[in-house]
mmCIF file of C-alpha atoms in Angstrom:
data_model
loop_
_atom_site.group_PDB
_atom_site.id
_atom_site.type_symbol
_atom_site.label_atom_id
_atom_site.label_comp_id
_atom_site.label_asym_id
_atom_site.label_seq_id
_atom_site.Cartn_x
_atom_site.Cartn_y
_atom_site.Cartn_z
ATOM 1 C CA UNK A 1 -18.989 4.142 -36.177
ATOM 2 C CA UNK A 2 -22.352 3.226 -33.996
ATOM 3 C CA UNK A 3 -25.115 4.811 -34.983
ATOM 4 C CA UNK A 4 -24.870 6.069 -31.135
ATOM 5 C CA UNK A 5 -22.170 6.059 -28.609
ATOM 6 C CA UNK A 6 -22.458 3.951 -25.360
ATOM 7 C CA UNK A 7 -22.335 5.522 -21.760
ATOM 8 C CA UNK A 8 -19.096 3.427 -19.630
ATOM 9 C CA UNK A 9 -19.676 4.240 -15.700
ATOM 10 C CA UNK A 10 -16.556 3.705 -14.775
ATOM 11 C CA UNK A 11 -16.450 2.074 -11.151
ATOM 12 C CA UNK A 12 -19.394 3.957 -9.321
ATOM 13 C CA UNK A 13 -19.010 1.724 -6.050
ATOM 14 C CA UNK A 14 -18.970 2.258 -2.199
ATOM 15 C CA UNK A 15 -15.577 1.684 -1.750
ATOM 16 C CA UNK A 16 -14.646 5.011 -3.975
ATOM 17 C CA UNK A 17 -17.686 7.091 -2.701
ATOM 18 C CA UNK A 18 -18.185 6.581 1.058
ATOM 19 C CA UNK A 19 -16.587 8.803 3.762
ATOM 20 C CA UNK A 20 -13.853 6.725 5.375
ATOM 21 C CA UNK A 21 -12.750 4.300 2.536
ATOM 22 C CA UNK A 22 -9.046 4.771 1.816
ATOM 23 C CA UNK A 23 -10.006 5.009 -1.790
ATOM 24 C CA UNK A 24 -12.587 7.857 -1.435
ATOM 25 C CA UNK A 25 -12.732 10.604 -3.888
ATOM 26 C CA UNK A 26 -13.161 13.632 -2.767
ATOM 27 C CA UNK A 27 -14.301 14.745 -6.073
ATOM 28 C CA UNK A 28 -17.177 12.206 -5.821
ATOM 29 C CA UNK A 29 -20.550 14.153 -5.103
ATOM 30 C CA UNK A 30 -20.066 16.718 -7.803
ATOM 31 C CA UNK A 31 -18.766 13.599 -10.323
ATOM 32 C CA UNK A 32 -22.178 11.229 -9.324
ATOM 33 C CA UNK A 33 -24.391 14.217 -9.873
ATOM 34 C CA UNK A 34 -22.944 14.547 -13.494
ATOM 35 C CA UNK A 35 -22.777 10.538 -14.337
ATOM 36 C CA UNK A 36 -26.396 10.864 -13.423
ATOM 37 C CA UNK A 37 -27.390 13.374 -15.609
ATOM 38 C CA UNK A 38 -25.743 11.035 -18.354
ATOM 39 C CA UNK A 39 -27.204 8.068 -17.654
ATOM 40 C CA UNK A 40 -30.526 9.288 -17.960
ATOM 41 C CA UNK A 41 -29.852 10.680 -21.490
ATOM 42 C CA UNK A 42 -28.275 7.394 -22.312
ATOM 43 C CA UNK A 43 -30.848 5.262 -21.113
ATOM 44 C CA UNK A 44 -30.493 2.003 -22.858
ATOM 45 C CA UNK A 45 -26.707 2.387 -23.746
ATOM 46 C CA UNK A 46 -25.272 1.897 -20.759
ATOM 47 C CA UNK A 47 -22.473 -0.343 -19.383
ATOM 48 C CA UNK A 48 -21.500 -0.092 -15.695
ATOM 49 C CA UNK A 49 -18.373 -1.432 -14.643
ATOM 50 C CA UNK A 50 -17.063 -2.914 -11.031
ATOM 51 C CA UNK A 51 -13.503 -3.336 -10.016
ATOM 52 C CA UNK A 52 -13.515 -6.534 -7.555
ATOM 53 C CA UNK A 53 -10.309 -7.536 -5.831
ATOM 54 C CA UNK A 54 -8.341 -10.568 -7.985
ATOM 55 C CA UNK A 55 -9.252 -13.605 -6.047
ATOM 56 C CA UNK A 56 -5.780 -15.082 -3.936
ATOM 57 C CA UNK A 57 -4.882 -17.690 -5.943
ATOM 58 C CA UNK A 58 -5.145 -15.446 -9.316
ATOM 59 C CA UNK A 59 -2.926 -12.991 -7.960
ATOM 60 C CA UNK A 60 0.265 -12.721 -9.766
ATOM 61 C CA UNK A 61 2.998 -10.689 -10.002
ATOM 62 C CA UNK A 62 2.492 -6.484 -8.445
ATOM 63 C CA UNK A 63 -0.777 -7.885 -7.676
ATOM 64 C CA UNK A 64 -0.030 -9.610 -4.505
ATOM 65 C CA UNK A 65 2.196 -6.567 -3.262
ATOM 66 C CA UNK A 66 -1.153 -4.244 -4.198
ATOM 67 C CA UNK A 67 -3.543 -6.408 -2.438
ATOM 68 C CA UNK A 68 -1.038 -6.704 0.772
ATOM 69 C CA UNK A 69 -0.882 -2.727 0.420
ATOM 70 C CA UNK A 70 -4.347 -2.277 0.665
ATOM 71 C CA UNK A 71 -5.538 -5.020 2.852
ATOM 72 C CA UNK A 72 -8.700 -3.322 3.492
ATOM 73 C CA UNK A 73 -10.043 -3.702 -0.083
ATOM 74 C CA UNK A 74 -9.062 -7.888 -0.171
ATOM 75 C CA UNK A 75 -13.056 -8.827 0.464
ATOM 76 C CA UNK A 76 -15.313 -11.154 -1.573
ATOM 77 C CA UNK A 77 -16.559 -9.838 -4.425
ATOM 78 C CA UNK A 78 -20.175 -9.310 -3.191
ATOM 79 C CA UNK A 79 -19.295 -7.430 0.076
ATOM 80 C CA UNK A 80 -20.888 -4.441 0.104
ATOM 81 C CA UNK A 81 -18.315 -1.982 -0.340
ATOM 82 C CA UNK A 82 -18.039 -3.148 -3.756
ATOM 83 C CA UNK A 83 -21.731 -2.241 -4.497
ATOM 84 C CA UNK A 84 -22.907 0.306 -7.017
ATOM 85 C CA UNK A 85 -23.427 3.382 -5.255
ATOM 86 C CA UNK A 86 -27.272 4.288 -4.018
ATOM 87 C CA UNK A 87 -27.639 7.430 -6.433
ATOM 88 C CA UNK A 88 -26.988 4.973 -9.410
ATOM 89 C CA UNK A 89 -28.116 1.677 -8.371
ATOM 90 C CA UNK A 90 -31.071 1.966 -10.251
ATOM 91 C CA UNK A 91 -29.129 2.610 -13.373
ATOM 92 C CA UNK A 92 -29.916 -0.088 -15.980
ATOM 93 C CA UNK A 93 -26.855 -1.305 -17.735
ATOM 94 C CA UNK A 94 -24.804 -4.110 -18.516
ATOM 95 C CA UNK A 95 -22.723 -5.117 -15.437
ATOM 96 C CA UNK A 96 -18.982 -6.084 -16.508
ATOM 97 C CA UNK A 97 -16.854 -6.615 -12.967
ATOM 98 C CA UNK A 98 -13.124 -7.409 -13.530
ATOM 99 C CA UNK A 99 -10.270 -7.603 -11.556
ATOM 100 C CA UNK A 100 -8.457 -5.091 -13.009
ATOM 101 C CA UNK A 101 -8.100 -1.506 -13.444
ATOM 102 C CA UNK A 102 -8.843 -0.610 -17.310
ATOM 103 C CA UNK A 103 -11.686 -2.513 -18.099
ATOM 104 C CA UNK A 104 -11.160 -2.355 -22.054
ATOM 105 C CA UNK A 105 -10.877 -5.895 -22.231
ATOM 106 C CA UNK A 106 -12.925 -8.340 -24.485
ATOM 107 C CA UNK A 107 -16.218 -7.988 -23.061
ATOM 108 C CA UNK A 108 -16.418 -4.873 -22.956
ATOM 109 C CA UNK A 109 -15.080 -4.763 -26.339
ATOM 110 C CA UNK A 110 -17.255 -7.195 -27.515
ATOM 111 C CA UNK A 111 -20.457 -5.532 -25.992
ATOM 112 C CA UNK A 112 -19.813 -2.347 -27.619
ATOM 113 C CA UNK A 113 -19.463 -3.689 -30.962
ATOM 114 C CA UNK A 114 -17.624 -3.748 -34.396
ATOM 115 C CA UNK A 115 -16.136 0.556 -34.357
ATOM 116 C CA UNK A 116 -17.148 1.061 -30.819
ATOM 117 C CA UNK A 117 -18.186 4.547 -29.901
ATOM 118 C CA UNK A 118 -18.311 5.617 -26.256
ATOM 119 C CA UNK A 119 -18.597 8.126 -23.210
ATOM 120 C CA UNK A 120 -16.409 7.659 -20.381
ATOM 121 C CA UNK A 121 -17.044 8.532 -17.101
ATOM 122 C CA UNK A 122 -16.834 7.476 -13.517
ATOM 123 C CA UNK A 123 -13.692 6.763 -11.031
ATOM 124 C CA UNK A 124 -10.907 7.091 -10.816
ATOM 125 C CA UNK A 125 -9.810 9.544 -12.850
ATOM 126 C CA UNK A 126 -6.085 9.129 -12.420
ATOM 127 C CA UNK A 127 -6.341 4.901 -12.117
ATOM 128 C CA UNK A 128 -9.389 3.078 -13.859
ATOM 129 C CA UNK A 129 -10.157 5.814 -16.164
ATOM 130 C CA UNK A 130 -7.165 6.137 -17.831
ATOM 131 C CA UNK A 131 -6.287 2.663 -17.679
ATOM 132 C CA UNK A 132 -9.835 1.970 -19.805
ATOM 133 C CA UNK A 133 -9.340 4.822 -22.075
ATOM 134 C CA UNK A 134 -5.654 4.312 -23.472
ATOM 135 C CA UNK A 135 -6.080 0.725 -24.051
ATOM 136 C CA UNK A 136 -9.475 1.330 -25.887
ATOM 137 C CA UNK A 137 -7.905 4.106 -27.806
ATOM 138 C CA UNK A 138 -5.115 2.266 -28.839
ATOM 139 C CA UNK A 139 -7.388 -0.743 -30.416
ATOM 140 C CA UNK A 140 -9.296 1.975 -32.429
ATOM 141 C CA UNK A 141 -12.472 2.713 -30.160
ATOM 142 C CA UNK A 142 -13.497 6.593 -30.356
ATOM 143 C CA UNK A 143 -13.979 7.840 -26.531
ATOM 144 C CA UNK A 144 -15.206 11.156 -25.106
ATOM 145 C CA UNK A 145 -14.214 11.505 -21.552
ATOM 146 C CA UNK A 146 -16.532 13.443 -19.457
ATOM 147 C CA UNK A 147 -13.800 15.796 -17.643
ATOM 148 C CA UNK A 148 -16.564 16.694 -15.054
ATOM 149 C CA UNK A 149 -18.164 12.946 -14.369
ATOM 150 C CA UNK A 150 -14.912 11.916 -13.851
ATOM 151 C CA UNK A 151 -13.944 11.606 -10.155
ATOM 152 C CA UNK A 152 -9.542 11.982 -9.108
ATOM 153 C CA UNK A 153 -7.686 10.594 -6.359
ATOM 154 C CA UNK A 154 -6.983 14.093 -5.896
ATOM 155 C CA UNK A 155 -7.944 17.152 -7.572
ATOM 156 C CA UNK A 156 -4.580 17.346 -9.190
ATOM 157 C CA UNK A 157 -4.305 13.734 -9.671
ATOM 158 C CA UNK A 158 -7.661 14.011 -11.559
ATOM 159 C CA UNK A 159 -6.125 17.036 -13.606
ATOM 160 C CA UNK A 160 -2.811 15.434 -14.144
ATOM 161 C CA UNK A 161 -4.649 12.515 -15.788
ATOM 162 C CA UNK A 162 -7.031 14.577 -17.984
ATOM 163 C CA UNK A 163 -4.015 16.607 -19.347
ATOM 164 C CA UNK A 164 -2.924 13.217 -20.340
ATOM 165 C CA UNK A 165 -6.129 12.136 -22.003
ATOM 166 C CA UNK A 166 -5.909 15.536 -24.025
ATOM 167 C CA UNK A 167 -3.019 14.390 -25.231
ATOM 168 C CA UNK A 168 -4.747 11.502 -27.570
ATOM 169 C CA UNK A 169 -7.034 13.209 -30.513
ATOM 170 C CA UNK A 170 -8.808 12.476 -31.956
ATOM 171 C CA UNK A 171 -9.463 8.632 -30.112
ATOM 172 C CA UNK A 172 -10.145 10.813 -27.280
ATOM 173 C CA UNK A 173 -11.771 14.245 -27.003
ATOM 174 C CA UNK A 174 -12.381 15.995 -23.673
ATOM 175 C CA UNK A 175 -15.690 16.983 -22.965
ATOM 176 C CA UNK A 176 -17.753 18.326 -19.981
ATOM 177 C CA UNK A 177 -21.756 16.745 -19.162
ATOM 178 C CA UNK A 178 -23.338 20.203 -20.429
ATOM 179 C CA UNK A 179 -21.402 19.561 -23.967
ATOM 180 C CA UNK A 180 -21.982 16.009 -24.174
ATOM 181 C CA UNK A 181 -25.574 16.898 -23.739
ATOM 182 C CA UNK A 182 -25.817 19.532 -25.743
ATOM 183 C CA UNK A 183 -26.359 22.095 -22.821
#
Protein backbone atom coordinates (compact mmCIF):
# COMPACT_ATOMS: atom_id res chain seq x y z
CA UNK A 1 0.00 0.00 0.00
CA UNK A 2 1.47 3.79 -0.59
CA UNK A 3 3.09 5.07 2.02
CA UNK A 4 0.16 7.83 1.55
CA UNK A 5 -3.06 7.85 -0.28
CA UNK A 6 -3.65 10.25 -3.28
CA UNK A 7 -6.52 12.93 -3.35
CA UNK A 8 -8.85 12.12 -7.00
CA UNK A 9 -11.07 15.46 -7.64
CA UNK A 10 -13.41 13.98 -9.43
CA UNK A 11 -14.71 16.42 -12.28
CA UNK A 12 -14.69 19.91 -10.44
CA UNK A 13 -15.69 21.86 -13.77
CA UNK A 14 -18.13 24.70 -14.81
CA UNK A 15 -20.37 22.68 -16.54
CA UNK A 16 -21.37 20.70 -13.08
CA UNK A 17 -21.08 23.87 -10.82
CA UNK A 18 -22.60 26.91 -12.57
CA UNK A 19 -26.27 28.00 -12.18
CA UNK A 20 -27.98 27.16 -15.46
CA UNK A 21 -25.94 24.13 -16.81
CA UNK A 22 -28.24 21.14 -17.27
CA UNK A 23 -25.70 19.17 -15.37
CA UNK A 24 -25.57 21.41 -12.23
CA UNK A 25 -25.44 19.95 -8.85
CA UNK A 26 -27.27 21.31 -6.53
CA UNK A 27 -25.20 19.76 -3.93
CA UNK A 28 -22.17 21.67 -5.33
CA UNK A 29 -21.28 24.64 -2.87
CA UNK A 30 -21.34 22.56 0.25
CA UNK A 31 -19.27 19.57 -1.88
CA UNK A 32 -16.39 22.41 -3.27
CA UNK A 33 -16.07 23.76 0.23
CA UNK A 34 -15.17 20.15 1.47
CA UNK A 35 -12.84 19.09 -1.74
CA UNK A 36 -11.10 22.23 -0.68
CA UNK A 37 -10.44 21.51 2.65
CA UNK A 38 -8.85 18.19 1.17
CA UNK A 39 -6.82 19.44 -1.22
CA UNK A 40 -5.03 21.57 0.99
CA UNK A 41 -4.18 18.65 3.36
CA UNK A 42 -3.16 16.70 0.34
CA UNK A 43 -1.07 19.14 -1.18
CA UNK A 44 1.27 17.35 -3.44
CA UNK A 45 -0.95 14.17 -3.94
CA UNK A 46 -3.35 15.34 -5.97
CA UNK A 47 -4.89 14.27 -9.32
CA UNK A 48 -7.73 16.33 -10.83
CA UNK A 49 -9.75 14.87 -13.38
CA UNK A 50 -11.93 16.50 -16.47
CA UNK A 51 -14.66 14.80 -18.34
CA UNK A 52 -14.47 16.34 -22.06
CA UNK A 53 -17.09 15.35 -24.60
CA UNK A 54 -15.71 12.19 -27.00
CA UNK A 55 -14.70 13.97 -30.11
CA UNK A 56 -17.48 13.04 -33.29
CA UNK A 57 -15.67 10.74 -35.05
CA UNK A 58 -14.71 8.64 -31.72
CA UNK A 59 -18.15 8.34 -30.80
CA UNK A 60 -19.40 4.88 -30.86
CA UNK A 61 -22.09 3.04 -29.85
CA UNK A 62 -24.69 4.87 -26.65
CA UNK A 63 -22.25 7.53 -27.15
CA UNK A 64 -23.68 9.20 -30.11
CA UNK A 65 -27.35 8.86 -28.64
CA UNK A 66 -25.73 10.63 -25.22
CA UNK A 67 -24.06 13.36 -27.04
CA UNK A 68 -27.39 13.99 -29.32
CA UNK A 69 -29.24 13.96 -25.78
CA UNK A 70 -27.28 16.52 -24.40
CA UNK A 71 -26.37 18.69 -27.26
CA UNK A 72 -25.45 21.44 -25.05
CA UNK A 73 -22.36 19.70 -23.58
CA UNK A 74 -20.92 18.62 -27.48
CA UNK A 75 -18.15 21.71 -27.30
CA UNK A 76 -14.36 21.55 -27.83
CA UNK A 77 -12.57 20.41 -25.20
CA UNK A 78 -11.11 23.81 -24.09
CA UNK A 79 -14.45 25.76 -24.00
CA UNK A 80 -14.86 27.11 -20.92
CA UNK A 81 -17.54 25.25 -19.41
CA UNK A 82 -15.24 22.47 -19.19
CA UNK A 83 -12.80 24.50 -16.97
CA UNK A 84 -11.85 23.67 -13.41
CA UNK A 85 -14.00 25.57 -11.26
CA UNK A 86 -12.56 29.15 -9.76
CA UNK A 87 -12.50 27.90 -5.99
CA UNK A 88 -10.07 25.07 -7.17
CA UNK A 89 -8.28 26.31 -10.08
CA UNK A 90 -5.40 26.96 -8.18
CA UNK A 91 -5.26 23.42 -7.01
CA UNK A 92 -1.95 21.81 -8.10
CA UNK A 93 -2.42 18.36 -9.43
CA UNK A 94 -1.97 16.16 -12.20
CA UNK A 95 -4.60 16.92 -14.91
CA UNK A 96 -6.02 13.53 -16.50
CA UNK A 97 -9.17 14.63 -18.99
CA UNK A 98 -10.95 11.63 -20.63
CA UNK A 99 -13.87 11.13 -22.45
CA UNK A 100 -15.50 9.05 -20.27
CA UNK A 101 -17.25 8.80 -17.10
CA UNK A 102 -15.02 6.55 -14.59
CA UNK A 103 -11.75 7.73 -15.05
CA UNK A 104 -9.96 4.49 -13.55
CA UNK A 105 -8.32 3.87 -16.64
CA UNK A 106 -4.49 3.40 -17.25
CA UNK A 107 -3.26 6.70 -16.47
CA UNK A 108 -4.71 7.18 -13.75
CA UNK A 109 -3.76 3.80 -12.76
CA UNK A 110 -0.46 4.21 -13.73
CA UNK A 111 0.01 7.63 -11.89
CA UNK A 112 -1.07 6.27 -8.69
CA UNK A 113 1.23 3.47 -8.67
CA UNK A 114 1.95 -0.29 -7.96
CA UNK A 115 -1.17 -0.90 -4.70
CA UNK A 116 -2.72 2.42 -5.32
CA UNK A 117 -4.25 4.08 -2.33
CA UNK A 118 -6.74 6.93 -2.78
CA UNK A 119 -9.48 9.56 -1.69
CA UNK A 120 -12.30 10.11 -3.87
CA UNK A 121 -14.14 13.02 -4.19
CA UNK A 122 -15.77 15.41 -6.56
CA UNK A 123 -18.92 15.04 -9.12
CA UNK A 124 -21.06 13.35 -9.78
CA UNK A 125 -21.85 11.32 -7.21
CA UNK A 126 -24.38 9.08 -8.89
CA UNK A 127 -22.30 9.12 -12.60
CA UNK A 128 -18.40 9.75 -12.56
CA UNK A 129 -17.93 8.82 -9.05
CA UNK A 130 -19.16 5.60 -9.06
CA UNK A 131 -18.13 4.82 -12.40
CA UNK A 132 -14.23 5.61 -11.08
CA UNK A 133 -14.68 3.85 -7.88
CA UNK A 134 -16.11 0.30 -8.92
CA UNK A 135 -13.74 -0.14 -11.68
CA UNK A 136 -10.74 0.86 -9.39
CA UNK A 137 -12.08 -1.37 -6.72
CA UNK A 138 -12.46 -4.17 -8.79
CA UNK A 139 -8.58 -4.04 -10.08
CA UNK A 140 -7.51 -3.99 -6.35
CA UNK A 141 -7.02 -0.12 -5.60
CA UNK A 142 -8.13 0.75 -1.84
CA UNK A 143 -10.56 3.98 -2.09
CA UNK A 144 -12.17 6.14 0.62
CA UNK A 145 -14.99 8.10 -0.77
CA UNK A 146 -15.57 11.36 0.83
CA UNK A 147 -19.56 11.04 1.32
CA UNK A 148 -19.61 14.88 1.95
CA UNK A 149 -17.09 16.15 -1.07
CA UNK A 150 -19.04 14.24 -3.18
CA UNK A 151 -21.61 16.26 -5.18
CA UNK A 152 -25.32 14.09 -6.63
CA UNK A 153 -27.42 14.73 -9.47
CA UNK A 154 -29.86 14.88 -6.84
CA UNK A 155 -29.78 14.57 -3.23
CA UNK A 156 -31.22 11.12 -3.48
CA UNK A 157 -29.36 10.28 -6.52
CA UNK A 158 -26.20 11.19 -4.50
CA UNK A 159 -27.56 8.91 -1.56
CA UNK A 160 -28.68 6.14 -3.77
CA UNK A 161 -25.10 5.93 -5.10
CA UNK A 162 -23.29 6.11 -1.72
CA UNK A 163 -25.54 3.25 -0.36
CA UNK A 164 -24.05 1.49 -3.26
CA UNK A 165 -20.45 2.35 -2.56
CA UNK A 166 -21.13 1.01 1.11
CA UNK A 167 -21.82 -1.92 -0.32
CA UNK A 168 -17.94 -2.71 -1.38
CA UNK A 169 -15.60 -3.17 1.95
CA UNK A 170 -13.25 -3.09 2.43
CA UNK A 171 -11.96 -1.62 -1.42
CA UNK A 172 -14.16 1.09 -0.41
CA UNK A 173 -14.91 2.69 2.97
CA UNK A 174 -17.23 5.69 3.38
CA UNK A 175 -15.90 8.52 5.00
CA UNK A 176 -16.85 12.22 5.65
CA UNK A 177 -13.86 15.39 5.20
CA UNK A 178 -13.79 15.82 9.19
CA UNK A 179 -12.78 11.87 9.40
CA UNK A 180 -10.54 11.81 6.58
CA UNK A 181 -8.82 14.63 8.30
CA UNK A 182 -8.82 13.55 11.43
CA UNK A 183 -11.36 16.28 12.69
Amino acid sequence: MASRPWLVIIDPQRIFAEAGSDWASPMWPDAVRNIRKLADAFAGRIVITRWVPPEADARVGSWRAYMAAWPFADAPADDRKFEIVPELADVHGHVISEPTFGKWGEELAVWLGHDPEFVLCGVSTDCCVISTALPAADAGATITVVTDACAGSTPENHAAAIQVLGLYPPQITLRTTDEVLGG
